Tab-separated table of C-alpha atoms in Angstrom:
chain	number	residue	atom	x	y	z
F	13	MET	CA	11.135	-6.646	14.961
F	14	SER	CA	10.153	-6.553	18.625
F	15	ASP	CA	7.924	-9.636	18.229
F	16	PHE	CA	10.796	-11.429	16.467
F	17	LEU	CA	13.276	-10.571	19.190
F	18	ARG	CA	10.867	-11.859	21.869
F	19	SER	CA	10.081	-15.060	19.976
F	20	ASN	CA	12.133	-18.261	19.605
F	21	ALA	CA	12.422	-17.725	15.842
F	22	GLY	CA	15.767	-15.945	16.109
F	23	GLU	CA	17.357	-18.680	18.157
F	24	SER	CA	16.012	-21.366	15.795
F	25	LEU	CA	17.658	-19.539	12.843
F	26	LEU	CA	20.867	-18.384	14.494
F	27	GLY	CA	21.401	-20.988	17.204
F	28	GLU	CA	20.534	-21.227	20.864
F	29	GLY	CA	21.830	-18.350	22.960
F	30	TYR	CA	22.990	-16.369	19.894
F	31	MET	CA	20.435	-13.595	20.146
F	32	SER	CA	20.928	-12.828	23.816
F	33	THR	CA	24.744	-12.784	23.712
F	34	ILE	CA	25.427	-11.008	20.422
F	35	PHE	CA	24.065	-7.559	21.167
F	36	GLU	CA	22.225	-5.239	23.472
F	37	ARG	CA	19.248	-3.412	22.033
F	38	GLU	CA	20.059	0.181	21.235
F	39	GLU	CA	17.185	2.540	20.511
F	40	ILE	CA	18.257	5.654	18.646
F	41	GLU	CA	16.228	8.840	18.473
F	42	ILE	CA	16.491	11.198	15.527
F	43	GLU	CA	15.580	14.838	15.983
F	44	SER	CA	12.498	15.929	14.034
F	45	GLU	CA	12.365	18.697	11.506
F	46	PRO	CA	11.207	22.028	12.942
F	47	GLY	CA	7.412	22.145	12.928
F	48	SER	CA	6.903	18.362	12.940
F	49	ARG	CA	5.481	16.454	15.844
F	50	GLY	CA	7.219	13.677	17.755
F	51	GLN	CA	10.576	12.025	17.274
F	52	SER	CA	11.639	9.252	14.972
F	53	ARG	CA	13.153	6.182	16.610
F	54	PHE	CA	14.698	3.034	15.296
F	55	LEU	CA	16.157	-0.091	16.826
F	56	SER	CA	19.767	-0.787	15.821
F	57	VAL	CA	20.516	-4.467	15.328
F	58	PRO	CA	23.529	-6.297	13.810
F	59	PRO	CA	23.333	-7.563	10.227
F	60	GLU	CA	22.990	-11.251	11.372
F	61	ILE	CA	19.853	-10.492	13.324
F	62	ALA	CA	18.398	-8.223	10.620
F	63	SER	CA	19.020	-11.018	8.082
F	64	ALA	CA	17.304	-13.610	10.295
F	65	TYR	CA	14.342	-11.282	10.762
F	66	TRP	CA	13.808	-10.721	7.033
F	67	LEU	CA	14.218	-14.438	6.349
F	68	TRP	CA	11.604	-15.152	9.055
F	69	GLN	CA	9.286	-12.626	7.505
F	70	ALA	CA	9.729	-14.212	4.058
F	71	HIS	CA	9.017	-17.672	5.567
F	72	ARG	CA	5.794	-16.302	7.050
F	73	GLY	CA	4.619	-15.234	3.586
F	74	ASN	CA	5.722	-11.597	3.426
F	75	LYS	CA	6.279	-11.207	-0.317
F	76	ALA	CA	8.199	-7.926	0.051
F	77	ALA	CA	10.550	-9.614	2.490
F	78	LEU	CA	11.007	-12.507	0.107
F	79	THR	CA	11.867	-10.156	-2.744
F	80	MET	CA	14.283	-8.127	-0.597
F	81	SER	CA	15.904	-11.276	0.799
F	82	MET	CA	16.459	-12.692	-2.693
F	83	GLY	CA	18.087	-9.424	-3.819
F	84	LEU	CA	20.348	-9.299	-0.784
F	85	ILE	CA	21.377	-12.944	-1.164
F	86	THR	CA	22.168	-12.463	-4.829
F	87	GLU	CA	24.201	-9.271	-4.186
F	88	SER	CA	26.098	-10.934	-1.374
F	89	LEU	CA	26.984	-13.964	-3.504
F	90	GLU	CA	28.042	-11.742	-6.444
F	91	ARG	CA	30.374	-9.750	-4.171
F	92	ARG	CA	31.905	-12.886	-2.713
F	93	PHE	CA	32.379	-14.502	-6.141
F	94	ASP	CA	33.883	-11.277	-7.523
F	95	GLU	CA	36.352	-11.109	-4.629
F	96	ALA	CA	37.229	-14.814	-4.943
F	97	PHE	CA	37.877	-14.561	-8.673
F	98	GLY	CA	39.354	-11.078	-8.781
F	99	VAL	CA	36.517	-9.443	-10.695
F	100	THR	CA	36.321	-5.662	-10.581
F	101	ARG	CA	33.088	-4.030	-11.624
F	102	THR	CA	32.610	-0.414	-12.636
F	103	LEU	CA	29.446	1.699	-12.859
F	104	GLY	CA	28.241	2.888	-16.175
């Protein structure tokens, strides 16, 4: 993600200036379990930037990113279509 944020790929996908104005990086630390070494950290980014990152990874040949992106696109479209046409889905 850090390489992506430093590159021009995000701006080419999202538009010039989008990446620098949409968010500030926020690094979050999670306390470790007792007895484990170090702390876990992750970088919090908005969905638009996370989406652009995974699409960029898929474009670069990352097959796992391609599979995940396809699933997310399909789910997103299903939800939008359901909302547009008043479809209610139930589990089970």
